[in-house]
């Protein structure tokens, strides 16, 4: 008897950090994973122990996303597309020039939109599939010091939930869109932010590992939900602050102090004993 084919998944920004962790966890869970990244050599290296399937992808390129979806579908049903690629720039909103603001939105928002729509063009034809967008807690509440980044993630959250409703209105019951909103993750995105006052919001709660977030992504891939925060208590906390904006603004000094303490705590954890 021929064993059932592995479900096909695409992960963007998969050459390292969270994307590589998600791709690895999906592979272990039985998925055939196409690892994509702006750096093709890095994507190829990351894919080597997972079956060697990789491709270069600039998520800002709509046509390239469509071609990647077609490539994935050539191996079978495209069951999952994970929009993980993203960038972080910190600092007050007025410190970013137009090019920086555009780059954040092009990658974090438009890039995920491109991936979502490319995947849905295949999934709608199949009648099933799942797009999982890595949003961040910054998509649920305004994060001081990460204002433009948070704006890009708020836009992605709105796009994701609106698209899910559009799918239901159009009669697609087995095509899903989910948003995963994790707390700060100790990946290269934050490794050089331990002295960055603009990054304090990322250090105010639970510093997660990429593996913890990847494990939750795998569960979400199997059981879609519109929005999942990790950890759950942090999602409840930031949603409360979002519902009470005057309180959130008033608590900004406390957020800054908690973030600076979190940065110091993470520095102690990440510094080898012989260098302390």
Backbone as numpy.savetxt, mean C-alpha at the origin, in Angstrom:
# Nx Ny Nz CAx CAy CAz Cx Cy Cz
-4.32 -36.89 -12.04 -5.17 -35.70 -12.04 -4.28 -34.45 -12.04
-4.61 -33.50 -12.89 -3.84 -32.27 -12.96 -4.16 -31.38 -11.77
-3.15 -30.94 -11.01 -3.44 -30.07 -9.86 -4.03 -28.76 -10.32
-4.90 -28.15 -9.50 -5.50 -26.88 -9.89 -4.42 -25.80 -10.06
-4.65 -24.93 -11.04 -3.69 -23.86 -11.29 -3.68 -22.88 -10.13
-2.51 -22.34 -9.87 -2.41 -21.32 -8.83 -3.15 -20.06 -9.27
-3.86 -19.39 -8.37 -4.44 -18.10 -8.74 -3.33 -17.09 -9.01
-3.56 -16.20 -9.96 -2.54 -15.25 -10.39 -2.71 -13.93 -9.64
-1.59 -13.38 -9.16 -1.59 -12.10 -8.46 -0.49 -11.22 -9.03
-0.75 -9.92 -9.03 0.25 -8.91 -9.41 0.50 -8.04 -8.18
1.75 -7.76 -7.90 2.11 -6.85 -6.80 2.99 -5.76 -7.38
2.61 -4.51 -7.18 3.44 -3.40 -7.65 4.39 -2.95 -6.55
5.50 -2.35 -6.95 6.49 -1.93 -5.97 7.01 -3.10 -5.16
7.27 -4.23 -5.85 7.53 -5.49 -5.16 9.01 -5.84 -5.05
9.90 -4.93 -5.42 11.33 -5.25 -5.39 11.91 -5.27 -3.98
11.22 -4.69 -3.02 11.73 -4.66 -1.66 10.66 -4.21 -0.69
11.03 -4.13 0.58 10.11 -3.61 1.59 8.80 -4.37 1.67
7.71 -3.63 1.84 6.40 -4.25 2.00 5.98 -5.02 0.76
6.25 -4.48 -0.43 5.84 -5.17 -1.65 6.46 -6.54 -1.77
7.73 -6.66 -1.47 8.40 -7.96 -1.53 7.83 -8.90 -0.47
7.54 -8.36 0.73 6.97 -9.18 1.79 5.58 -9.70 1.39
4.77 -8.86 0.76 3.45 -9.29 0.32 3.57 -10.36 -0.77
4.46 -10.13 -1.73 4.66 -11.12 -2.80 5.10 -12.46 -2.23
6.02 -12.43 -1.26 6.51 -13.66 -0.64 5.39 -14.38 0.10
4.59 -13.62 0.85 3.50 -14.24 1.60 2.44 -14.82 0.67
2.15 -14.14 -0.42 1.18 -14.67 -1.38 1.71 -15.95 -2.03
2.98 -15.95 -2.39 3.59 -17.14 -2.98 3.48 -18.32 -2.02
3.78 -18.10 -0.76 3.68 -19.15 0.25 2.25 -19.63 0.40
1.29 -18.73 0.19 -0.13 -19.07 0.32 -0.69 -19.76 -0.92
0.13 -19.91 -1.95 -0.32 -20.66 -3.12 -0.64 -19.85 -4.35
-0.24 -18.58 -4.38 -0.49 -17.74 -5.54 0.69 -17.78 -6.50
0.40 -17.61 -7.77 1.44 -17.35 -8.77 1.57 -15.85 -8.88
2.73 -15.32 -8.47 2.86 -13.87 -8.26 3.79 -13.25 -9.30
3.26 -12.21 -9.95 4.07 -11.38 -10.85 4.55 -10.18 -10.05
5.85 -10.11 -9.81 6.44 -9.00 -9.07 6.81 -7.90 -10.05
6.31 -6.71 -9.83 6.62 -5.59 -10.71 7.26 -4.46 -9.91
8.07 -3.69 -10.60 8.73 -2.57 -9.94 9.31 -1.65 -11.01
9.56 -0.42 -10.60 10.20 0.54 -11.50 11.62 0.10 -11.85
12.26 -0.64 -10.94 13.61 -1.16 -11.14 13.52 -2.62 -11.58
13.68 -2.92 -12.86 13.49 -4.30 -13.33 14.50 -5.28 -12.76
15.75 -4.85 -12.57 16.76 -5.75 -12.02 16.43 -6.14 -10.59
15.99 -5.17 -9.80 15.62 -5.46 -8.42 14.39 -6.35 -8.36
13.43 -6.13 -9.26 12.24 -6.97 -9.30 12.61 -8.41 -9.66
13.53 -8.56 -10.62 13.97 -9.89 -11.03 14.66 -10.61 -9.88
15.48 -9.89 -9.13 16.18 -10.49 -7.99 15.19 -10.92 -6.91
14.20 -10.08 -6.63 13.20 -10.41 -5.62 12.34 -11.60 -6.05
12.12 -11.72 -7.36 11.24 -12.78 -7.86 11.94 -14.13 -7.96
13.27 -14.14 -8.00 14.02 -15.38 -8.23 13.61 -16.52 -7.31
13.50 -16.30 -5.97 13.11 -17.42 -5.11 11.63 -17.73 -5.13
10.85 -16.94 -5.87 9.39 -17.11 -5.89 8.89 -17.60 -7.24
9.76 -18.15 -8.04 9.36 -18.63 -9.35 9.90 -17.80 -10.49
10.49 -16.65 -10.18 11.20 -15.87 -11.20 10.34 -15.05 -12.13
9.08 -14.77 -11.77 8.19 -14.03 -12.67 8.20 -12.56 -12.26
8.74 -11.71 -13.11 8.83 -10.30 -12.77 8.71 -9.46 -14.04
8.48 -8.18 -13.84 8.38 -7.25 -14.98 8.63 -5.84 -14.49
9.19 -5.03 -15.38 9.32 -3.61 -15.08 7.96 -2.96 -15.20
7.66 -2.04 -14.28 6.38 -1.32 -14.36 6.50 0.03 -13.67
6.22 1.05 -14.44 6.05 2.40 -13.90 4.55 2.61 -13.79
4.03 2.62 -12.56 2.59 2.67 -12.36 1.97 3.96 -12.88
2.79 4.95 -13.14 2.27 6.21 -13.69 1.88 6.07 -15.15
2.29 4.98 -15.78 2.05 4.73 -17.19 0.80 3.85 -17.34
-0.29 4.43 -17.77 -1.56 3.71 -17.89 -1.44 2.53 -18.87
-0.80 2.74 -19.99 -0.66 1.67 -20.99 0.20 0.53 -20.45
1.23 0.87 -19.69 2.09 -0.17 -19.12 1.32 -1.01 -18.11
0.45 -0.38 -17.34 -0.38 -1.13 -16.39 -1.31 -2.09 -17.13
-1.90 -1.62 -18.23 -2.78 -2.48 -19.02 -2.01 -3.66 -19.59
-0.79 -3.41 -20.07 0.03 -4.49 -20.62 0.40 -5.50 -19.53
0.66 -5.02 -18.32 0.99 -5.91 -17.20 -0.21 -6.78 -16.84
-1.41 -6.19 -16.85 -2.61 -6.98 -16.58 -2.79 -8.07 -17.62
-2.54 -7.74 -18.88 -2.65 -8.74 -19.94 -1.61 -9.84 -19.77
-0.39 -9.45 -19.38 0.68 -10.42 -19.13 0.27 -11.37 -18.02
-0.27 -10.82 -16.94 -0.69 -11.67 -15.82 -1.82 -12.60 -16.24
-2.78 -12.09 -17.00 -3.93 -12.89 -17.42 -3.52 -14.01 -18.38
-2.35 -13.88 -19.01 -1.89 -14.93 -19.93 -1.55 -16.21 -19.19
-1.36 -16.13 -17.88 -1.04 -17.30 -17.06 -2.28 -17.94 -16.46
-3.43 -17.32 -16.64 -4.66 -17.82 -16.03 -5.51 -16.66 -15.57
-6.48 -16.94 -14.72 -7.33 -15.87 -14.21 -6.53 -14.91 -13.36
-6.67 -13.62 -13.64 -6.04 -12.60 -12.79 -6.95 -12.42 -11.58
-6.56 -13.05 -10.48 -7.43 -13.08 -9.30 -7.16 -11.94 -8.33
-5.95 -11.37 -8.39 -5.59 -10.35 -7.40 -4.59 -9.37 -8.00
-4.82 -8.10 -7.72 -3.85 -7.05 -8.08 -3.63 -6.22 -6.83
-2.38 -6.14 -6.37 -2.06 -5.38 -5.17 -1.34 -4.10 -5.57
-1.99 -2.96 -5.35 -1.36 -1.66 -5.58 -0.60 -1.26 -4.32
0.69 -1.57 -4.33 1.54 -1.29 -3.17 2.52 -0.14 -3.44
2.88 0.09 -4.69 3.89 1.11 -5.02 3.49 2.47 -4.45
4.42 3.13 -3.78 4.12 4.43 -3.20 5.40 5.12 -2.76
5.30 6.42 -2.59 6.44 7.21 -2.12 5.99 8.12 -0.99
6.93 8.48 -0.13 6.66 9.37 0.99 7.59 10.57 0.93
7.01 11.75 1.00 7.77 12.99 1.14 7.18 13.72 2.34
8.02 14.13 3.27 7.53 14.77 4.49 7.77 16.28 4.46
7.19 16.95 5.42 7.35 18.40 5.54 6.03 19.12 5.41
6.02 20.37 5.83 4.80 21.18 5.72 4.39 21.31 4.26
3.09 21.43 4.04 2.58 21.44 2.67 3.21 22.55 1.83
3.50 23.70 2.44 4.05 24.82 1.68 5.52 24.65 1.35
6.15 23.61 1.89 7.56 23.35 1.60 7.74 22.54 0.31
6.67 21.95 -0.19 6.78 21.13 -1.40 6.52 21.99 -2.63
7.35 21.85 -3.63 7.08 22.56 -4.87 6.05 21.78 -5.70
5.64 22.36 -6.80 4.59 21.75 -7.61 5.01 20.39 -8.14
6.28 20.26 -8.50 6.76 18.99 -9.04 6.68 17.88 -8.00
7.00 18.22 -6.74 6.94 17.22 -5.67 5.50 16.81 -5.39
4.61 17.79 -5.33 3.20 17.47 -5.10 2.68 16.58 -6.23
3.04 16.92 -7.45 2.57 16.14 -8.60 3.12 14.71 -8.56
4.38 14.57 -8.15 4.98 13.23 -8.08 4.28 12.36 -7.05
3.96 12.92 -5.89 3.25 12.17 -4.87 1.88 11.70 -5.37
1.17 12.59 -6.01 -0.15 12.23 -6.52 -0.06 11.28 -7.71
0.94 11.48 -8.56 1.08 10.62 -9.73 1.36 9.17 -9.33
2.19 8.97 -8.32 2.53 7.61 -7.90 1.46 7.04 -6.97
1.18 7.75 -5.89 0.31 7.19 -4.85 -1.15 7.13 -5.25
-1.61 8.10 -6.03 -3.02 8.15 -6.39 -3.25 7.68 -7.82
-2.69 8.42 -8.78 -2.91 8.06 -10.17 -2.32 6.69 -10.50
-1.18 6.36 -9.90 -0.58 5.06 -10.16 -1.48 3.93 -9.70
-2.07 4.08 -8.51 -2.98 3.06 -8.01 -4.28 3.03 -8.82
-4.72 4.21 -9.28 -5.90 4.24 -10.16 -5.61 3.48 -11.45
-4.43 3.73 -12.03 -4.06 3.03 -13.27 -4.06 1.52 -13.06
-3.46 1.08 -11.96 -3.41 -0.35 -11.69 -4.79 -0.93 -11.46
-5.61 -0.20 -10.69 -6.97 -0.68 -10.41 -7.76 -0.84 -11.70
-7.73 0.16 -12.56 -8.53 0.12 -13.77 -8.00 -0.91 -14.76
-6.67 -1.08 -14.81 -6.11 -2.11 -15.67 -6.56 -3.50 -15.21
-6.51 -3.72 -13.90 -6.94 -5.00 -13.37 -8.43 -5.22 -13.60
-9.22 -4.19 -13.37 -10.67 -4.34 -13.51 -11.07 -4.59 -14.96
-10.29 -4.09 -15.91 -10.63 -4.35 -17.31 -10.58 -5.84 -17.61
-9.71 -6.57 -16.91 -9.63 -8.02 -17.04 -10.65 -8.70 -16.14
-10.74 -8.26 -14.90 -11.58 -8.93 -13.91 -13.07 -8.82 -14.24
-13.47 -7.70 -14.79 -14.86 -7.55 -15.17 -15.24 -8.53 -16.27
-14.29 -8.78 -17.18 -14.54 -9.77 -18.22 -14.60 -11.19 -17.67
-13.77 -11.47 -16.67 -13.78 -12.78 -16.02 -15.03 -12.98 -15.17
-15.51 -11.86 -14.63 -16.62 -11.94 -13.69 -16.19 -12.11 -12.26
-14.88 -12.05 -12.00 -14.38 -12.17 -10.63 -12.98 -11.60 -10.55
-12.55 -11.29 -9.33 -11.21 -10.75 -9.10 -11.22 -9.79 -7.93
-10.04 -9.36 -7.54 -9.91 -8.56 -6.32 -8.75 -7.59 -6.48
-8.99 -6.33 -6.28 -7.95 -5.30 -6.23 -7.75 -4.92 -4.77
-6.51 -5.01 -4.30 -6.18 -4.67 -2.92 -5.26 -3.45 -2.96
-5.74 -2.34 -2.44 -4.97 -1.11 -2.42 -4.36 -0.88 -1.04
-3.04 -0.74 -0.99 -2.35 -0.43 0.27 -2.46 1.08 0.46
-3.25 1.50 1.42 -3.58 2.91 1.59 -2.77 3.57 2.70
-2.74 2.98 3.90 -2.08 3.56 5.08 -3.11 4.25 5.96
-2.79 4.32 7.25 -3.65 5.08 8.17 -3.73 6.54 7.77
-2.73 7.03 7.04 -2.75 8.42 6.57 -3.90 8.66 5.60
-4.51 7.61 5.11 -5.69 7.77 4.28 -6.96 7.95 5.08
-6.88 7.74 6.40 -8.04 7.86 7.26 -8.06 9.14 8.07
-6.90 9.79 8.21 -6.82 11.00 9.03 -5.70 11.87 8.49
-5.84 13.18 8.62 -4.77 14.08 8.19 -3.57 13.90 9.10
-2.40 13.64 8.51 -1.19 13.37 9.28 -0.28 14.59 9.23
-0.10 15.31 10.34 0.78 16.48 10.32 2.20 16.09 9.93
2.79 16.90 9.05 4.13 16.60 8.55 4.12 15.71 7.32
2.98 15.07 7.06 2.85 14.20 5.89 1.60 14.60 5.11
1.36 15.89 5.04 0.09 16.42 4.55 -0.22 16.03 3.11
0.72 16.24 2.20 0.46 15.93 0.80 0.40 14.42 0.60
1.25 13.69 1.30 1.18 12.22 1.27 -0.19 11.75 1.72
-0.68 12.30 2.83 -1.99 11.92 3.34 -3.09 12.28 2.35
-2.96 13.43 1.69 -3.95 13.82 0.69 -4.00 12.81 -0.44
-2.83 12.32 -0.86 -2.80 11.32 -1.93 -3.46 10.02 -1.51
-3.32 9.68 -0.24 -3.92 8.45 0.26 -5.43 8.61 0.54
-5.84 9.80 0.98 -7.27 10.07 1.10 -7.95 9.91 -0.25
-7.33 10.45 -1.29 -7.90 10.35 -2.63 -8.01 8.89 -3.06
-6.99 8.09 -2.75 -7.02 6.67 -3.13 -8.13 5.94 -2.39
-8.33 6.26 -1.11 -9.40 5.62 -0.36 -10.76 5.94 -0.98
-10.99 7.21 -1.31 -12.26 7.61 -1.91 -12.46 6.92 -3.26
-11.40 6.89 -4.05 -11.48 6.23 -5.36 -11.81 4.74 -5.19
-11.17 4.09 -4.24 -11.36 2.65 -4.04 -12.78 2.33 -3.63
-13.29 3.05 -2.63 -14.64 2.78 -2.14 -15.69 3.16 -3.17
-15.46 4.27 -3.88 -16.39 4.65 -4.92 -16.42 3.64 -6.06
-15.25 3.13 -6.43 -15.18 2.12 -7.48 -15.88 0.84 -7.06
-15.72 0.45 -5.81 -16.42 -0.74 -5.32 -17.93 -0.56 -5.43
-18.42 0.61 -5.06 -19.86 0.88 -5.19 -20.28 0.88 -6.66
-19.43 1.45 -7.53 -19.73 1.44 -8.96 -19.85 0.00 -9.48
-18.96 -0.87 -9.03 -19.01 -2.27 -9.44 -20.33 -2.92 -9.02
-20.76 -2.65 -7.80 -22.01 -3.24 -7.33 -23.20 -2.69 -8.11
-23.18 -1.40 -8.39 -24.26 -0.80 -9.17 -24.32 -1.39 -10.58
-23.17 -1.78 -11.10 -23.11 -2.35 -12.45 -23.37 -3.85 -12.46
-23.60 -4.42 -11.28 -23.95 -5.84 -11.20 -22.80 -6.79 -11.00
-21.59 -6.27 -10.74 -20.44 -7.15 -10.51 -20.36 -7.50 -9.03
-20.80 -8.68 -8.67 -20.84 -9.10 -7.28 -19.59 -9.84 -6.84
-18.82 -10.32 -7.79 -17.64 -11.12 -7.44 -16.34 -10.41 -7.80
-16.43 -9.12 -8.07 -15.23 -8.30 -8.27 -15.13 -7.34 -7.09
-14.01 -7.38 -6.39 -13.87 -6.68 -5.11 -12.75 -5.65 -5.15
-12.90 -4.63 -4.34 -11.84 -3.66 -4.09 -11.71 -3.51 -2.58
-10.50 -3.69 -2.07 -10.25 -3.58 -0.63 -9.15 -2.55 -0.39
-9.20 -1.94 0.79 -8.18 -0.99 1.22 -7.55 -1.50 2.52
-6.24 -1.63 2.52 -5.50 -2.01 3.71 -4.80 -0.77 4.24
-5.10 -0.42 5.49 -4.60 0.82 6.09 -3.73 0.49 7.30
-2.45 0.21 7.08 -1.58 -0.13 8.21 -0.99 1.11 8.88
-0.59 0.92 10.11 0.18 1.92 10.85 1.58 1.99 10.25
2.47 2.74 10.86 3.83 2.85 10.36 4.49 1.49 10.23
5.24 1.29 9.16 5.90 0.00 8.88 7.40 0.24 8.80
8.16 -0.60 9.50 9.61 -0.43 9.51 10.20 -1.03 8.25
10.20 -0.24 7.19 10.74 -0.60 5.88 11.69 0.51 5.46
12.39 0.35 4.33 13.29 1.42 3.89 12.63 2.79 3.75
11.32 2.83 3.59 10.62 4.11 3.49 10.80 4.95 4.75
11.00 4.29 5.90 11.14 5.00 7.17 12.54 4.89 7.78
13.40 4.10 7.18 14.70 3.86 7.79 15.52 5.14 7.99
15.35 6.10 7.12 16.12 7.34 7.25 15.28 8.48 7.82
14.20 8.14 8.52 13.29 9.16 9.04 13.33 9.29 10.56
14.32 8.69 11.20 14.36 8.69 12.65 14.67 10.07 13.23
15.22 10.96 12.44 15.48 12.32 12.89 14.66 13.35 12.11
13.67 12.88 11.39 12.87 13.74 10.53 11.64 14.23 11.29
11.57 15.52 11.63 10.39 16.02 12.37 9.12 15.93 11.55
9.23 15.85 10.23 8.05 15.73 9.40 7.44 14.35 9.39
8.19 13.36 9.89 7.71 11.98 9.86 7.17 11.50 11.20
6.99 12.40 12.15 6.61 11.96 13.49 5.29 11.20 13.50
4.35 11.55 12.60 3.05 10.87 12.61 3.20 9.37 12.37
4.21 8.97 11.61 4.42 7.56 11.32 4.96 6.77 12.51
5.38 7.48 13.56 5.98 6.82 14.72 5.12 6.96 15.98
3.86 7.36 15.82 3.02 7.62 17.00 2.33 6.38 17.53
2.29 5.32 16.76 1.53 4.14 17.20 2.39 2.90 17.22
1.86 1.83 16.62 2.55 0.55 16.58 3.44 0.48 15.35
4.73 0.33 15.55 5.63 0.17 14.40 5.57 -1.29 13.97
4.98 -1.51 12.81 4.76 -2.86 12.31 5.94 -3.34 11.49
6.04 -4.65 11.33 7.01 -5.22 10.40 6.30 -5.46 9.07
7.09 -5.52 8.01 6.52 -5.80 6.70 5.83 -7.16 6.69
6.37 -8.11 7.43 5.79 -9.44 7.46 4.41 -9.44 8.13
4.25 -8.63 9.18 2.94 -8.54 9.83 1.89 -7.99 8.87
2.25 -6.96 8.15 1.30 -6.36 7.21 1.04 -7.32 6.05
2.07 -8.00 5.59 1.90 -8.96 4.49 0.97 -10.09 4.89
1.09 -10.58 6.12 0.21 -11.65 6.58 -1.24 -11.19 6.58
-1.48 -9.93 6.98 -2.86 -9.42 6.96 -3.33 -9.22 5.53
-2.43 -8.84 4.64 -2.80 -8.68 3.24 -3.24 -10.01 2.63
-2.57 -11.08 2.98 -2.95 -12.40 2.46 -4.34 -12.78 2.94
-4.62 -12.55 4.21 -5.96 -12.87 4.72 -7.01 -12.01 4.02
-6.69 -10.75 3.80 -7.63 -9.86 3.12 -7.81 -10.29 1.67
-6.75 -10.78 1.05 -6.86 -11.26 -0.33 -7.85 -12.40 -0.44
-7.88 -13.25 0.57 -8.78 -14.39 0.56 -10.21 -14.01 0.98
-10.32 -13.01 1.86 -11.64 -12.59 2.35 -11.75 -11.08 2.23
-12.18 -10.59 1.08 -12.21 -9.14 0.83 -13.10 -8.39 1.82
-12.63 -7.20 2.20 -13.41 -6.26 3.00 -13.09 -4.86 2.48
-14.04 -3.94 2.52 -13.79 -2.61 1.95 -12.60 -1.89 2.58
-12.53 -1.87 3.91 -11.43 -1.16 4.60 -11.01 -1.98 5.81
-9.72 -2.21 5.92 -9.15 -2.89 7.07 -7.98 -2.07 7.59
-8.00 -1.74 8.86 -6.87 -1.03 9.48 -6.06 -2.01 10.31
-4.78 -1.71 10.43 -3.88 -2.59 11.18 -2.93 -1.73 12.01
-2.95 -1.92 13.34 -3.90 -2.73 14.10 -5.28 -2.08 14.16
-6.27 -2.85 14.53 -7.66 -2.35 14.50 -7.85 -1.16 15.42
-7.20 -1.19 16.58 -7.41 -0.10 17.55 -6.91 1.23 17.02
-5.86 1.17 16.19 -5.34 2.41 15.63 -6.31 2.98 14.59
-6.96 2.10 13.87 -7.96 2.56 12.92 -9.10 3.28 13.63
-9.55 2.71 14.75 -10.61 3.34 15.53 -10.15 4.69 16.08
-8.91 4.74 16.52 -8.37 5.97 17.10 -8.31 7.09 16.07
-7.76 6.81 14.90 -7.61 7.87 13.90 -8.95 8.27 13.30
-9.88 7.34 13.21 -11.22 7.69 12.71 -11.92 8.63 13.69
-11.70 8.44 14.98 -12.26 9.35 15.97 -11.69 10.75 15.79
-10.38 10.84 15.60 -9.75 12.13 15.39 -10.24 12.78 14.10
-10.47 11.96 13.07 -10.97 12.50 11.81 -12.38 13.05 11.97
-13.16 12.43 12.87 -14.52 12.89 13.10 -14.57 14.14 13.98
-13.47 14.42 14.68 -13.41 15.57 15.59 -12.21 16.44 15.20
-12.30 17.16 14.10 -11.12 17.87 13.59 -10.57 18.93 14.53
-11.44 19.61 15.28 -10.92 20.62 16.23 -10.06 19.95 17.29
-10.52 18.81 17.77 -9.73 18.08 18.76 -8.42 17.60 18.15
-8.48 17.11 16.91 -7.27 16.61 16.26 -6.23 17.72 16.13
-6.65 18.90 15.74 -5.71 20.02 15.60 -5.16 20.42 16.96
-6.02 20.44 17.99 -5.58 20.81 19.33 -4.56 19.82 19.89
-4.66 18.57 19.45 -3.75 17.53 19.96 -2.45 17.44 19.17
-2.25 18.32 18.20 -1.04 18.25 17.38 0.25 18.26 18.20
0.40 19.12 19.24 1.63 19.06 20.05 1.82 17.70 20.71
0.73 17.07 21.14 0.83 15.75 21.76 1.24 14.70 20.72
0.70 14.82 19.52 1.07 13.91 18.43 2.56 14.05 18.13
3.04 15.28 18.09 4.47 15.52 17.83 5.33 14.90 18.92
4.94 15.08 20.17 5.72 14.52 21.28 5.71 12.99 21.24
4.56 12.42 20.96 4.47 10.96 20.88 5.29 10.42 19.73
5.29 11.14 18.61 6.08 10.71 17.46 7.57 10.79 17.70
8.02 11.85 18.35 9.44 11.97 18.67 9.87 10.85 19.63
9.01 10.53 20.60 9.31 9.42 21.50 9.38 8.11 20.73
8.47 7.94 19.76 8.48 6.74 18.94 9.73 6.64 18.09
10.20 7.76 17.57 11.45 7.75 16.80 12.62 7.34 17.68
12.69 7.86 18.89 13.78 7.48 19.80 13.69 6.00 20.15
12.48 5.53 20.39 12.29 4.12 20.72 12.72 3.22 19.56
12.35 3.60 18.34 12.71 2.79 17.18 14.21 2.84 16.93
14.86 3.97 17.22 16.31 4.05 17.06 17.01 3.07 17.99
16.51 2.97 19.22 17.11 2.02 20.17 16.93 0.58 19.68
15.77 0.30 19.11 15.49 -1.07 18.63 16.34 -1.43 17.43
16.60 -0.45 16.58 17.26 -0.75 15.31 18.76 -0.58 15.36
19.31 -0.10 16.47 20.76 0.08 16.60 21.38 -1.18 17.18
22.35 -1.82 16.50 23.01 -3.00 17.04 23.61 -2.73 18.41
23.57 -3.71 19.33 24.09 -3.51 20.68 25.52 -2.98 20.73
26.38 -3.42 19.80 27.77 -2.98 19.86 27.97 -1.56 19.35
26.90 -0.93 18.86 27.01 0.44 18.39 26.31 1.42 19.32
25.73 0.91 20.39 25.04 1.79 21.32 26.02 2.45 22.26
